[in-house]
PDB file of C-alpha atoms in Angstrom:
ATOM      1  CA  MET B   1       0.000   0.000   0.000  1.00  0.00           C
ATOM      2  CA  THR B   2       1.350   3.381  -0.980  1.00  0.00           C
ATOM      3  CA  ASN B   3       2.331   5.677   1.886  1.00  0.00           C
ATOM      4  CA  ILE B   4       3.591   9.267   2.104  1.00  0.00           C
ATOM      5  CA  ARG B   5       7.242   8.122   2.008  1.00  0.00           C
ATOM      6  CA  ASP B   6       6.574   6.504  -1.373  1.00  0.00           C
ATOM      7  CA  LEU B   7       5.038   9.785  -2.545  1.00  0.00           C
ATOM      8  CA  ALA B   8       8.064  11.735  -1.278  1.00  0.00           C
ATOM      9  CA  ARG B   9      10.495   9.488  -3.195  1.00  0.00           C
ATOM     10  CA  GLU B  10       8.422   9.649  -6.369  1.00  0.00           C
ATOM     11  CA  ALA B  11       8.047  13.435  -6.211  1.00  0.00           C
ATOM     12  CA  HIS B  12      11.671  14.033  -5.030  1.00  0.00           C
ATOM     13  CA  VAL B  13      10.492  16.082  -2.065  1.00  0.00           C
ATOM     14  CA  SER B  14      10.542  15.660   1.706  1.00  0.00           C
ATOM     15  CA  VAL B  15       7.901  13.782   3.709  1.00  0.00           C
ATOM     16  CA  THR B  16       7.068  17.118   5.366  1.00  0.00           C
ATOM     17  CA  THR B  17       6.276  18.655   1.973  1.00  0.00           C
ATOM     18  CA  VAL B  18       3.995  15.743   1.109  1.00  0.00           C
ATOM     19  CA  SER B  19       2.213  16.153   4.435  1.00  0.00           C
ATOM     20  CA  ARG B  20       1.711  19.854   3.791  1.00  0.00           C
ATOM     21  CA  VAL B  21       0.239  19.196   0.354  1.00  0.00           C
ATOM     22  CA  LEU B  22      -2.139  16.572   1.737  1.00  0.00           C
ATOM     23  CA  ASN B  23      -3.322  19.017   4.406  1.00  0.00           C
ATOM     24  CA  ASP B  24      -3.689  21.946   1.961  1.00  0.00           C
ATOM     25  CA  HIS B  25      -0.962  23.939   3.672  1.00  0.00           C
ATOM     26  CA  PRO B  26      -0.636  27.317   1.879  1.00  0.00           C
ATOM     27  CA  TYR B  27       3.150  27.597   2.063  1.00  0.00           C
ATOM     28  CA  VAL B  28       4.222  25.056  -0.546  1.00  0.00           C
ATOM     29  CA  ALA B  29       5.917  26.013  -3.820  1.00  0.00           C
ATOM     30  CA  ASP B  30       3.718  25.419  -6.861  1.00  0.00           C
ATOM     31  CA  ASP B  31       6.243  23.104  -8.567  1.00  0.00           C
ATOM     32  CA  LYS B  32       6.531  20.908  -5.480  1.00  0.00           C
ATOM     33  CA  ARG B  33       2.764  20.828  -5.005  1.00  0.00           C
ATOM     34  CA  GLN B  34       2.312  19.754  -8.624  1.00  0.00           C
ATOM     35  CA  ALA B  35       5.011  17.079  -8.234  1.00  0.00           C
ATOM     36  CA  VAL B  36       3.275  15.620  -5.179  1.00  0.00           C
ATOM     37  CA  GLN B  37      -0.121  15.681  -6.904  1.00  0.00           C
ATOM     38  CA  ALA B  38       1.361  13.905  -9.912  1.00  0.00           C
ATOM     39  CA  ALA B  39       2.853  11.250  -7.621  1.00  0.00           C
ATOM     40  CA  ILE B  40      -0.521  10.754  -5.938  1.00  0.00           C
ATOM     41  CA  GLN B  41      -2.130  10.227  -9.334  1.00  0.00           C
ATOM     42  CA  LYS B  42       0.591   7.876 -10.591  1.00  0.00           C
ATOM     43  CA  LEU B  43       0.812   5.704  -7.477  1.00  0.00           C
ATOM     44  CA  GLY B  44      -2.937   5.682  -6.811  1.00  0.00           C
ATOM     45  CA  TYR B  45      -2.501   6.926  -3.270  1.00  0.00           C
ATOM     46  CA  ILE B  46      -5.657   6.844  -1.106  1.00  0.00           C
ATOM     47  CA  ARG B  47      -5.474   8.661   2.180  1.00  0.00           C
ATOM     48  CA  ASN B  48      -6.118   6.686   5.371  1.00  0.00           C
ATOM     49  CA  GLN B  49      -9.017   8.618   6.874  1.00  0.00           C
ATOM     50  CA  THR B  50      -8.779   6.780  10.183  1.00  0.00           C
ATOM     51  CA  ALA B  51      -5.251   8.048  10.604  1.00  0.00           C
ATOM     52  CA  VAL B  52      -6.390  11.549   9.693  1.00  0.00           C
ATOM     53  CA  HIS B  53      -9.129  11.404  12.304  1.00  0.00           C
ATOM     54  CA  LEU B  54      -6.647  10.226  14.937  1.00  0.00           C
ATOM     55  CA  SER B  55      -4.250  13.039  14.128  1.00  0.00           C
ATOM     56  CA  THR B  56      -6.848  15.826  13.970  1.00  0.00           C
ATOM     57  CA  GLY B  57      -9.259  14.563  16.622  1.00  0.00           C
ATOM     58  CA  GLN B  58     -12.194  15.131  14.248  1.00  0.00           C
ATOM     59  CA  THR B  59     -14.189  12.830  12.001  1.00  0.00           C
ATOM     60  CA  HIS B  60     -16.350  15.472  10.270  1.00  0.00           C
ATOM     61  CA  THR B  61     -19.225  13.106  11.024  1.00  0.00           C
ATOM     62  CA  ILE B  62     -22.343  13.805  13.099  1.00  0.00           C
ATOM     63  CA  GLY B  63     -24.382  11.020  14.670  1.00  0.00           C
ATOM     64  CA  VAL B  64     -28.180  11.026  14.647  1.00  0.00           C
ATOM     65  CA  MET B  65     -30.170   9.022  17.198  1.00  0.00           C
ATOM     66  CA  LEU B  66     -33.811   8.450  16.255  1.00  0.00           C
ATOM     67  CA  PRO B  67     -36.342   5.699  16.982  1.00  0.00           C
ATOM     68  CA  PHE B  68     -37.667   5.163  13.440  1.00  0.00           C
ATOM     69  CA  VAL B  69     -36.294   6.354  10.100  1.00  0.00           C
ATOM     70  CA  ASP B  70     -39.599   5.780   8.288  1.00  0.00           C
ATOM     71  CA  HIS B  71     -41.816   7.888  10.541  1.00  0.00           C
ATOM     72  CA  PRO B  72     -42.645  11.165   8.732  1.00  0.00           C
ATOM     73  CA  TYR B  73     -41.776  13.321  11.760  1.00  0.00           C
ATOM     74  CA  HIS B  74     -38.352  11.774  12.200  1.00  0.00           C
ATOM     75  CA  ALA B  75     -37.686  11.530   8.457  1.00  0.00           C
ATOM     76  CA  ALA B  76     -38.384  15.239   7.954  1.00  0.00           C
ATOM     77  CA  ILE B  77     -35.917  16.220  10.684  1.00  0.00           C
ATOM     78  CA  LEU B  78     -33.372  13.826   9.172  1.00  0.00           C
ATOM     79  CA  GLN B  79     -33.852  15.505   5.794  1.00  0.00           C
ATOM     80  CA  GLY B  80     -32.912  18.851   7.321  1.00  0.00           C
ATOM     81  CA  ILE B  81     -29.817  17.339   8.916  1.00  0.00           C
ATOM     82  CA  ALA B  82     -28.808  15.635   5.654  1.00  0.00           C
ATOM     83  CA  ARG B  83     -29.110  18.787   3.569  1.00  0.00           C
ATOM     84  CA  CYS B  84     -27.143  20.853   6.066  1.00  0.00           C
ATOM     85  CA  ALA B  85     -24.451  18.157   6.315  1.00  0.00           C
ATOM     86  CA  PHE B  86     -24.084  18.140   2.527  1.00  0.00           C
ATOM     87  CA  GLU B  87     -23.714  21.921   2.438  1.00  0.00           C
ATOM     88  CA  GLU B  88     -21.065  21.880   5.177  1.00  0.00           C
ATOM     89  CA  GLY B  89     -19.084  18.939   3.800  1.00  0.00           C
ATOM     90  CA  TYR B  90     -19.966  16.637   6.691  1.00  0.00           C
ATOM     91  CA  ARG B  91     -21.102  13.048   6.827  1.00  0.00           C
ATOM     92  CA  PHE B  92     -23.768  11.772   9.199  1.00  0.00           C
ATOM     93  CA  LEU B  93     -24.442   8.366  10.721  1.00  0.00           C
ATOM     94  CA  THR B  94     -27.999   7.382  11.591  1.00  0.00           C
ATOM     95  CA  TRP B  95     -28.878   4.950  14.352  1.00  0.00           C
ATOM     96  CA  GLN B  96     -32.435   3.610  14.545  1.00  0.00           C
ATOM     97  CA  THR B  97     -33.053   2.627  18.161  1.00  0.00           C
ATOM     98  CA  ASN B  98     -36.765   1.646  18.238  1.00  0.00           C
ATOM     99  CA  TYR B  99     -36.742   3.285  21.698  1.00  0.00           C
ATOM    100  CA  VAL B 100     -34.670   0.345  23.014  1.00  0.00           C
ATOM    101  CA  GLU B 101     -32.403   1.678  25.760  1.00  0.00           C
ATOM    102  CA  SER B 102     -29.553  -0.735  25.015  1.00  0.00           C
ATOM    103  CA  HIS B 103     -29.484   0.554  21.418  1.00  0.00           C
ATOM    104  CA  GLU B 104     -29.382   4.119  22.683  1.00  0.00           C
ATOM    105  CA  HIS B 105     -26.424   3.212  24.917  1.00  0.00           C
ATOM    106  CA  THR B 106     -24.638   1.909  21.810  1.00  0.00           C
ATOM    107  CA  VAL B 107     -25.069   5.296  20.146  1.00  0.00           C
ATOM    108  CA  LEU B 108     -23.733   7.123  23.196  1.00  0.00           C
ATOM    109  CA  LYS B 109     -20.704   4.823  23.305  1.00  0.00           C
ATOM    110  CA  ALA B 110     -19.986   5.720  19.671  1.00  0.00           C
ATOM    111  CA  LEU B 111     -19.759   9.361  20.743  1.00  0.00           C
ATOM    112  CA  ALA B 112     -17.520   8.421  23.684  1.00  0.00           C
ATOM    113  CA  GLN B 113     -15.256   6.433  21.348  1.00  0.00           C
ATOM    114  CA  ARG B 114     -14.987   9.453  19.002  1.00  0.00           C
ATOM    115  CA  GLU B 115     -16.654   7.700  16.084  1.00  0.00           C
ATOM    116  CA  VAL B 116     -18.610  10.932  15.572  1.00  0.00           C
ATOM    117  CA  ASP B 117     -17.859  14.546  16.472  1.00  0.00           C
ATOM    118  CA  GLY B 118     -21.308  15.175  17.958  1.00  0.00           C
ATOM    119  CA  LEU B 119     -24.772  13.716  18.387  1.00  0.00           C
ATOM    120  CA  ILE B 120     -28.266  14.919  17.465  1.00  0.00           C
ATOM    121  CA  VAL B 121     -30.986  13.228  19.515  1.00  0.00           C
ATOM    122  CA  VAL B 122     -34.288  13.317  17.622  1.00  0.00           C
ATOM    123  CA  SER B 123     -36.185  11.284  20.223  1.00  0.00           C
ATOM    124  CA  HIS B 124     -35.120   9.013  23.060  1.00  0.00           C
ATOM    125  CA  SER B 125     -36.116   6.605  25.806  1.00  0.00           C
ATOM    126  CA  LEU B 126     -33.182   7.109  28.193  1.00  0.00           C
ATOM    127  CA  SER B 127     -33.406   9.965  30.674  1.00  0.00           C
ATOM    128  CA  VAL B 128     -31.925  13.302  29.657  1.00  0.00           C
ATOM    129  CA  ASP B 129     -29.557  13.236  32.635  1.00  0.00           C
ATOM    130  CA  GLU B 130     -28.179   9.876  31.548  1.00  0.00           C
ATOM    131  CA  ILE B 131     -27.638  11.085  27.994  1.00  0.00           C
ATOM    132  CA  LEU B 132     -25.950  14.290  29.140  1.00  0.00           C
ATOM    133  CA  GLN B 133     -23.335  12.286  31.031  1.00  0.00           C
ATOM    134  CA  TYR B 134     -21.775  11.739  27.592  1.00  0.00           C
ATOM    135  CA  GLU B 135     -21.604  15.439  26.782  1.00  0.00           C
ATOM    136  CA  GLN B 136     -17.991  15.432  27.991  1.00  0.00           C
ATOM    137  CA  TYR B 137     -17.140  13.626  24.745  1.00  0.00           C
ATOM    138  CA  GLY B 138     -18.790  16.076  22.344  1.00  0.00           C
ATOM    139  CA  PRO B 139     -21.855  18.184  21.615  1.00  0.00           C
ATOM    140  CA  ILE B 140     -25.299  16.663  22.146  1.00  0.00           C
ATOM    141  CA  VAL B 141     -28.282  18.486  20.669  1.00  0.00           C
ATOM    142  CA  PHE B 142     -31.898  17.529  21.383  1.00  0.00           C
ATOM    143  CA  CYS B 143     -34.785  18.067  18.960  1.00  0.00           C
ATOM    144  CA  GLU B 144     -37.076  18.790  21.883  1.00  0.00           C
ATOM    145  CA  TYR B 145     -36.948  21.242  24.758  1.00  0.00           C
ATOM    146  CA  HIS B 146     -34.634  20.583  27.687  1.00  0.00           C
ATOM    147  CA  PRO B 147     -33.674  23.548  29.888  1.00  0.00           C
ATOM    148  CA  HIS B 148     -30.152  22.356  30.644  1.00  0.00           C
ATOM    149  CA  ALA B 149     -29.188  21.062  27.213  1.00  0.00           C
ATOM    150  CA  SER B 150     -28.769  22.339  23.668  1.00  0.00           C
ATOM    151  CA  SER B 151     -32.289  22.167  22.222  1.00  0.00           C
ATOM    152  CA  VAL B 152     -34.128  22.973  19.004  1.00  0.00           C
ATOM    153  CA  TYR B 153     -37.828  22.517  19.514  1.00  0.00           C
ATOM    154  CA  ILE B 154     -41.403  23.572  19.050  1.00  0.00           C
ATOM    155  CA  ASN B 155     -43.567  24.478  22.021  1.00  0.00           C
ATOM    156  CA  HIS B 156     -45.917  21.508  21.997  1.00  0.00           C
ATOM    157  CA  TYR B 157     -48.138  23.117  24.622  1.00  0.00           C
ATOM    158  CA  THR B 158     -48.896  26.223  22.550  1.00  0.00           C
ATOM    159  CA  ALA B 159     -48.931  24.253  19.283  1.00  0.00           C
ATOM    160  CA  PHE B 160     -51.601  21.918  20.628  1.00  0.00           C
ATOM    161  CA  GLN B 161     -53.522  24.872  22.013  1.00  0.00           C
ATOM    162  CA  LYS B 162     -53.747  26.284  18.485  1.00  0.00           C
ATOM    163  CA  GLY B 163     -55.578  23.199  17.316  1.00  0.00           C
ATOM    164  CA  LEU B 164     -57.814  23.026  20.398  1.00  0.00           C
ATOM    165  CA  LYS B 165     -58.788  26.687  20.191  1.00  0.00           C
ATOM    166  CA  ALA B 166     -59.537  26.338  16.480  1.00  0.00           C
ATOM    167  CA  LEU B 167     -62.051  23.637  17.372  1.00  0.00           C
ATOM    168  CA  GLN B 168     -63.479  25.705  20.219  1.00  0.00           C
ATOM    169  CA  SER B 169     -63.907  28.693  17.911  1.00  0.00           C
ATOM    170  CA  LEU B 170     -66.293  26.506  15.910  1.00  0.00           C
ATOM    171  CA  HIS B 171     -68.267  25.701  19.087  1.00  0.00           C
ATOM    172  CA  HIS B 172     -66.815  22.255  19.689  1.00  0.00           C
ATOM    173  CA  THR B 173     -66.752  21.477  23.407  1.00  0.00           C
ATOM    174  CA  LYS B 174     -66.543  17.683  23.279  1.00  0.00           C
ATOM    175  CA  ILE B 175     -62.961  17.338  22.070  1.00  0.00           C
ATOM    176  CA  GLY B 176     -60.689  14.309  22.122  1.00  0.00           C
ATOM    177  CA  ILE B 177     -56.942  14.104  21.496  1.00  0.00           C
ATOM    178  CA  CYS B 178     -54.517  11.512  20.196  1.00  0.00           C
ATOM    179  CA  LEU B 179     -51.049  11.122  21.726  1.00  0.00           C
ATOM    180  CA  GLY B 180     -48.019   9.019  20.825  1.00  0.00           C
ATOM    181  CA  ARG B 181     -45.986   7.716  23.756  1.00  0.00           C
ATOM    182  CA  PRO B 182     -48.010   8.890  26.775  1.00  0.00           C
ATOM    183  CA  ASP B 183     -45.025   9.640  29.026  1.00  0.00           C
ATOM    184  CA  SER B 184     -42.804  11.447  26.514  1.00  0.00           C
ATOM    185  CA  THR B 185     -41.941  15.108  27.068  1.00  0.00           C
ATOM    186  CA  ASN B 186     -43.995  16.166  24.047  1.00  0.00           C
ATOM    187  CA  SER B 187     -47.056  14.106  24.983  1.00  0.00           C
ATOM    188  CA  LEU B 188     -47.046  15.412  28.542  1.00  0.00           C
ATOM    189  CA  ALA B 189     -47.020  18.992  27.229  1.00  0.00           C
ATOM    190  CA  ARG B 190     -49.874  18.205  24.811  1.00  0.00           C
ATOM    191  CA  LYS B 191     -51.922  16.532  27.536  1.00  0.00           C
ATOM    192  CA  GLN B 192     -51.417  19.539  29.815  1.00  0.00           C
ATOM    193  CA  ALA B 193     -52.574  21.864  27.022  1.00  0.00           C
ATOM    194  CA  TYR B 194     -55.698  19.724  26.658  1.00  0.00           C
ATOM    195  CA  GLN B 195     -56.474  19.793  30.361  1.00  0.00           C
ATOM    196  CA  ASP B 196     -55.841  23.546  30.625  1.00  0.00           C
ATOM    197  CA  THR B 197     -57.763  24.499  27.472  1.00  0.00           C
ATOM    198  CA  VAL B 198     -60.734  22.168  27.340  1.00  0.00           C
ATOM    199  CA  ILE B 199     -61.081  22.246  31.178  1.00  0.00           C
ATOM    200  CA  ASP B 200     -64.691  21.271  32.024  1.00  0.00           C
ATOM    201  CA  ASP B 201     -65.227  18.853  29.153  1.00  0.00           C
ATOM    202  CA  ALA B 202     -61.870  17.035  29.140  1.00  0.00           C
ATOM    203  CA  ARG B 203     -62.441  13.308  29.598  1.00  0.00           C
ATOM    204  CA  PRO B 204     -59.793  10.625  30.202  1.00  0.00           C
ATOM    205  CA  GLU B 205     -61.558   8.243  27.794  1.00  0.00           C
ATOM    206  CA  TRP B 206     -61.208  10.856  25.045  1.00  0.00           C
ATOM    207  CA  ILE B 207     -57.414  10.737  25.284  1.00  0.00           C
ATOM    208  CA  TYR B 208     -56.330   8.085  22.762  1.00  0.00           C
ATOM    209  CA  GLU B 209     -52.734   6.999  23.405  1.00  0.00           C
ATOM    210  CA  GLN B 210     -50.096   5.044  21.480  1.00  0.00           C
ATOM    211  CA  ALA B 211     -51.301   6.612  18.226  1.00  0.00           C
ATOM    212  CA  LEU B 212     -48.422   7.044  15.781  1.00  0.00           C
ATOM    213  CA  THR B 213     -49.389   5.533  12.420  1.00  0.00           C
ATOM    214  CA  ILE B 214     -52.258   5.307   9.932  1.00  0.00           C
ATOM    215  CA  GLU B 215     -53.134   1.908  11.401  1.00  0.00           C
ATOM    216  CA  ASP B 216     -53.219   3.444  14.883  1.00  0.00           C
ATOM    217  CA  GLY B 217     -55.564   6.128  13.556  1.00  0.00           C
ATOM    218  CA  ALA B 218     -57.908   3.459  12.218  1.00  0.00           C
ATOM    219  CA  HIS B 219     -57.857   1.851  15.664  1.00  0.00           C
ATOM    220  CA  VAL B 220     -58.758   5.222  17.255  1.00  0.00           C
ATOM    221  CA  ALA B 221     -61.715   5.506  14.850  1.00  0.00           C
ATOM    222  CA  ARG B 222     -62.970   2.069  15.878  1.00  0.00           C
ATOM    223  CA  CYS B 223     -62.618   3.024  19.549  1.00  0.00           C
ATOM    224  CA  TRP B 224     -64.612   6.194  18.862  1.00  0.00           C
ATOM    225  CA  LEU B 225     -67.337   4.168  17.150  1.00  0.00           C
ATOM    226  CA  ASN B 226     -67.640   1.896  20.204  1.00  0.00           C
ATOM    227  CA  GLN B 227     -67.973   4.719  22.725  1.00  0.00           C
ATOM    228  CA  SER B 228     -71.413   5.576  24.112  1.00  0.00           C
ATOM    229  CA  HIS B 229     -70.321   9.179  24.696  1.00  0.00           C
ATOM    230  CA  ARG B 230     -68.238  10.435  21.801  1.00  0.00           C
ATOM    231  CA  PRO B 231     -66.301  13.639  21.208  1.00  0.00           C
ATOM    232  CA  THR B 232     -67.434  15.699  18.230  1.00  0.00           C
ATOM    233  CA  ALA B 233     -63.842  16.563  17.306  1.00  0.00           C
ATOM    234  CA  ILE B 234     -60.385  15.047  17.663  1.00  0.00           C
ATOM    235  CA  LEU B 235     -56.994  16.752  17.570  1.00  0.00           C
ATOM    236  CA  THR B 236     -54.309  14.245  16.627  1.00  0.00           C
ATOM    237  CA  ALA B 237     -50.543  14.336  17.134  1.00  0.00           C
ATOM    238  CA  SER B 238     -49.807  13.221  13.567  1.00  0.00           C
ATOM    239  CA  ASP B 239     -51.243  13.720  10.084  1.00  0.00           C
ATOM    240  CA  HIS B 240     -50.909   9.977   9.561  1.00  0.00           C
ATOM    241  CA  VAL B 241     -53.091   9.251  12.590  1.00  0.00           C
ATOM    242  CA  ALA B 242     -55.636  11.797  11.308  1.00  0.00           C
ATOM    243  CA  ALA B 243     -55.597  10.064   7.915  1.00  0.00           C
ATOM    244  CA  GLY B 244     -56.226   6.695   9.551  1.00  0.00           C
ATOM    245  CA  ILE B 245     -59.223   8.089  11.421  1.00  0.00           C
ATOM    246  CA  ILE B 246     -60.686   9.695   8.303  1.00  0.00           C
ATOM    247  CA  LEU B 247     -60.222   6.662   6.059  1.00  0.00           C
ATOM    248  CA  GLU B 248     -61.654   4.222   8.610  1.00  0.00           C
ATOM    249  CA  LEU B 249     -64.711   6.382   9.295  1.00  0.00           C
ATOM    250  CA  ARG B 250     -65.382   6.774   5.575  1.00  0.00           C
ATOM    251  CA  GLU B 251     -65.122   3.008   5.232  1.00  0.00           C
ATOM    252  CA  GLN B 252     -67.750   2.658   7.962  1.00  0.00           C
ATOM    253  CA  GLY B 253     -70.093   5.131   6.259  1.00  0.00           C
ATOM    254  CA  TYR B 254     -69.401   8.130   8.460  1.00  0.00           C
ATOM    255  CA  ARG B 255     -68.618  11.630   7.254  1.00  0.00           C
ATOM    256  CA  VAL B 256     -65.666  13.838   8.165  1.00  0.00           C
ATOM    257  CA  PRO B 257     -66.088  16.546   9.287  1.00  0.00           C
ATOM    258  CA  GLU B 258     -69.891  16.300   9.569  1.00  0.00           C
ATOM    259  CA  ASP B 259     -69.852  13.359  12.028  1.00  0.00           C
ATOM    260  CA  LEU B 260     -66.405  13.980  13.478  1.00  0.00           C
ATOM    261  CA  ALA B 261     -64.104  16.960  12.965  1.00  0.00           C
ATOM    262  CA  VAL B 262     -60.405  16.056  12.702  1.00  0.00           C
ATOM    263  CA  ILE B 263     -57.262  18.164  12.905  1.00  0.00           C
ATOM    264  CA  GLY B 264     -53.850  16.736  12.074  1.00  0.00           C
ATOM    265  CA  PHE B 265     -50.410  17.649  13.347  1.00  0.00           C
ATOM    266  CA  ASP B 266     -47.239  17.910  11.217  1.00  0.00           C
ATOM    267  CA  GLY B 267     -48.172  19.757   8.046  1.00  0.00           C
ATOM    268  CA  SER B 268     -47.051  16.832   5.894  1.00  0.00           C
ATOM    269  CA  ASP B 269     -47.791  16.177   2.219  1.00  0.00           C
ATOM    270  CA  LEU B 270     -50.510  13.808   3.393  1.00  0.00           C
ATOM    271  CA  ALA B 271     -52.407  16.766   4.860  1.00  0.00           C
ATOM    272  CA  VAL B 272     -52.263  18.459   1.469  1.00  0.00           C
ATOM    273  CA  VAL B 273     -53.595  15.361  -0.297  1.00  0.00           C
ATOM    274  CA  LEU B 274     -56.490  15.021   2.166  1.00  0.00           C
ATOM    275  CA  ASN B 275     -57.160  18.773   2.398  1.00  0.00           C
ATOM    276  CA  LEU B 276     -56.701  18.259   6.121  1.00  0.00           C
ATOM    277  CA  THR B 277     -56.547  21.101   8.637  1.00  0.00           C
ATOM    278  CA  THR B 278     -53.263  20.613  10.474  1.00  0.00           C
ATOM    279  CA  VAL B 279     -50.834  22.218  12.880  1.00  0.00           C
ATOM    280  CA  ALA B 280     -47.848  22.619  10.560  1.00  0.00           C
ATOM    281  CA  VAL B 281     -44.379  22.071  12.016  1.00  0.00           C
ATOM    282  CA  PRO B 282     -41.218  22.998  10.043  1.00  0.00           C
ATOM    283  CA  TYR B 283     -39.363  19.801  10.942  1.00  0.00           C
ATOM    284  CA  GLU B 284     -36.665  20.301   8.327  1.00  0.00           C
ATOM    285  CA  THR B 285     -35.841  23.650   9.934  1.00  0.00           C
ATOM    286  CA  ILE B 286     -35.472  21.875  13.274  1.00  0.00           C
ATOM    287  CA  GLY B 287     -32.976  19.460  11.711  1.00  0.00           C
ATOM    288  CA  ARG B 288     -30.965  22.244  10.101  1.00  0.00           C
ATOM    289  CA  HIS B 289     -30.743  24.252  13.314  1.00  0.00           C
ATOM    290  CA  ALA B 290     -29.776  21.164  15.319  1.00  0.00           C
ATOM    291  CA  PHE B 291     -26.964  20.379  12.886  1.00  0.00           C
ATOM    292  CA  SER B 292     -25.674  23.957  12.943  1.00  0.00           C
ATOM    293  CA  ILE B 293     -25.445  23.897  16.731  1.00  0.00           C
ATOM    294  CA  ALA B 294     -23.765  20.468  16.754  1.00  0.00           C
ATOM    295  CA  ILE B 295     -20.847  21.644  14.586  1.00  0.00           C
ATOM    296  CA  SER B 296     -20.399  25.010  16.299  1.00  0.00           C
ATOM    297  CA  ASP B 297     -19.010  26.085  19.666  1.00  0.00           C
ATOM    298  CA  SER B 298     -22.383  27.530  20.685  1.00  0.00           C
ATOM    299  CA  TRP B 299     -23.526  24.135  22.031  1.00  0.00           C
ATOM    300  CA  GLN B 300     -21.368  24.728  25.093  1.00  0.00           C
ATOM    301  CA  GLN B 301     -23.725  27.549  26.149  1.00  0.00           C
ATOM    302  CA  HIS B 302     -26.692  25.170  25.777  1.00  0.00           C
ATOM    303  CA  PRO B 303     -28.760  27.365  23.446  1.00  0.00           C
ATOM    304  CA  GLN B 304     -32.506  26.772  23.202  1.00  0.00           C
ATOM    305  CA  THR B 305     -34.064  27.605  19.832  1.00  0.00           C
ATOM    306  CA  GLU B 306     -37.857  27.607  19.540  1.00  0.00           C
ATOM    307  CA  ILE B 307     -39.289  27.064  16.044  1.00  0.00           C
ATOM    308  CA  PRO B 308     -42.816  28.476  15.489  1.00  0.00           C
ATOM    309  CA  THR B 309     -45.772  26.448  14.195  1.00  0.00           C
ATOM    310  CA  THR B 310     -48.766  27.513  12.097  1.00  0.00           C
ATOM    311  CA  LEU B 311     -52.325  26.289  11.661  1.00  0.00           C
ATOM    312  CA  LYS B 312     -53.032  25.401   8.022  1.00  0.00           C
ATOM    313  CA  ASN B 313     -56.683  25.112   7.068  1.00  0.00           C
ATOM    314  CA  GLY B 314     -57.868  22.365   4.764  1.00  0.00           C
ATOM    315  CA  THR B 315     -61.207  22.048   2.984  1.00  0.00           C
ATOM    316  CA  THR B 316     -62.682  18.627   2.230  1.00  0.00           C
ATOM    317  CA  ALA B 317     -61.560  16.887   5.442  1.00  0.00           C
ATOM    318  CA  SER B 318     -61.493  20.084   7.427  1.00  0.00           C
ATOM    319  CA  ILE B 319     -63.163  21.088  10.652  1.00  0.00           C
ATOM    320  CA  LEU B 320     -66.843  21.967  10.814  1.00  0.00           C
ATOM    321  CA  CYS B 321     -68.922  24.080  13.169  1.00  0.00           C
ATOM    322  CA  THR B 322     -71.175  22.043  15.433  1.00  0.00           C
ATOM    323  CA  LYS B 323     -74.901  22.684  15.408  1.00  0.00           C
TER     324      LYS B 323
END
C-alpha cells in the first residue's frame, strides 16, 4: 500500500512537503505541489481517513439518534440534517433505536469512542440526565426542549392549544386528542394543554394513546365508534393518525367533518392530499438548526431555539362548526 514516504520518493520532495500538500498547507511552492499531486495520481494513493481522524481529533461526522427512520416526523428532521451536512461537507451516521435503551447506549458509546464529532438526539427513551453524562465527549443536541441542554424545539403546549382553540372557535366542546408515547416530554405537554384548554369537558376516555401511524388512527376511529359518549372533534398528534381516522370512518359510512371533525399535526404532504386542517411544524428547519449547533461552539452555552408552528386550514376533510 502506498504511503507518504513513497510519494516523497516519487516526487523528489521531503515527507514534510507531502504532508503539507495533503493538508492543503498554503506555504508550498507550486512546482513541489504539482510534483506531489502527480505522484498521488501515478501511485494511486488513497489517504487513510482513520489516521487523519486520529491526528486531527475530528471525524467530520455527526451522529443522529432516532427511533424510526420511516416515521414522517423523524424523516423530515433527518432531511434537514442531511441537507445541512451536505452543504457543510460533513457526513452523518444514523442509528435507529426503536426506543430500546440498550441501542441508545450503543449510540452514546460511539460518541464516547470518538466515532462521531457530535450527536443529534431526535427522540429518546433514556433519561436526559443519563444522555448528558456523555456530553464530555462532544456536543449533544436535542430536537425537543430541555432547559439544561442544547435544544431545538417547538412548544408543543402552545402548538396543541392552536388546534384546540380552532375547534373551540367553531363551538366544539366535546374534544378528544390523540397522543403518541403517553409519558414522553412532548405528549405530557400536549396533555397539559388539553387539560388547561378544554377544562370542564376534558375526559380521560377521550385521550387516545399510542397513536403514531395510519393503522393506529384506524384503531382510534374504531374506539370512537364503540364509545357511548363520543367527542365531536379530535386533535391528533400526527397527520398519519388523522388520515387513519378519516379513512376508517369513511369506510364505515361516516362523514368527516360532519360526524367527526379532525385536525392533524405535522403539516405533511398527506395533509395536502387530504385537504386536512393541520398544525404545521417545520421539521426540516429543526434538523438544520440542530446540525448547525452540533458543529459550532455555541452548544457549550446550551442554546434553546424555539421554532414556530402555524395552523393550516384544509377544505374537504377540514373542521366543521357544530350545530
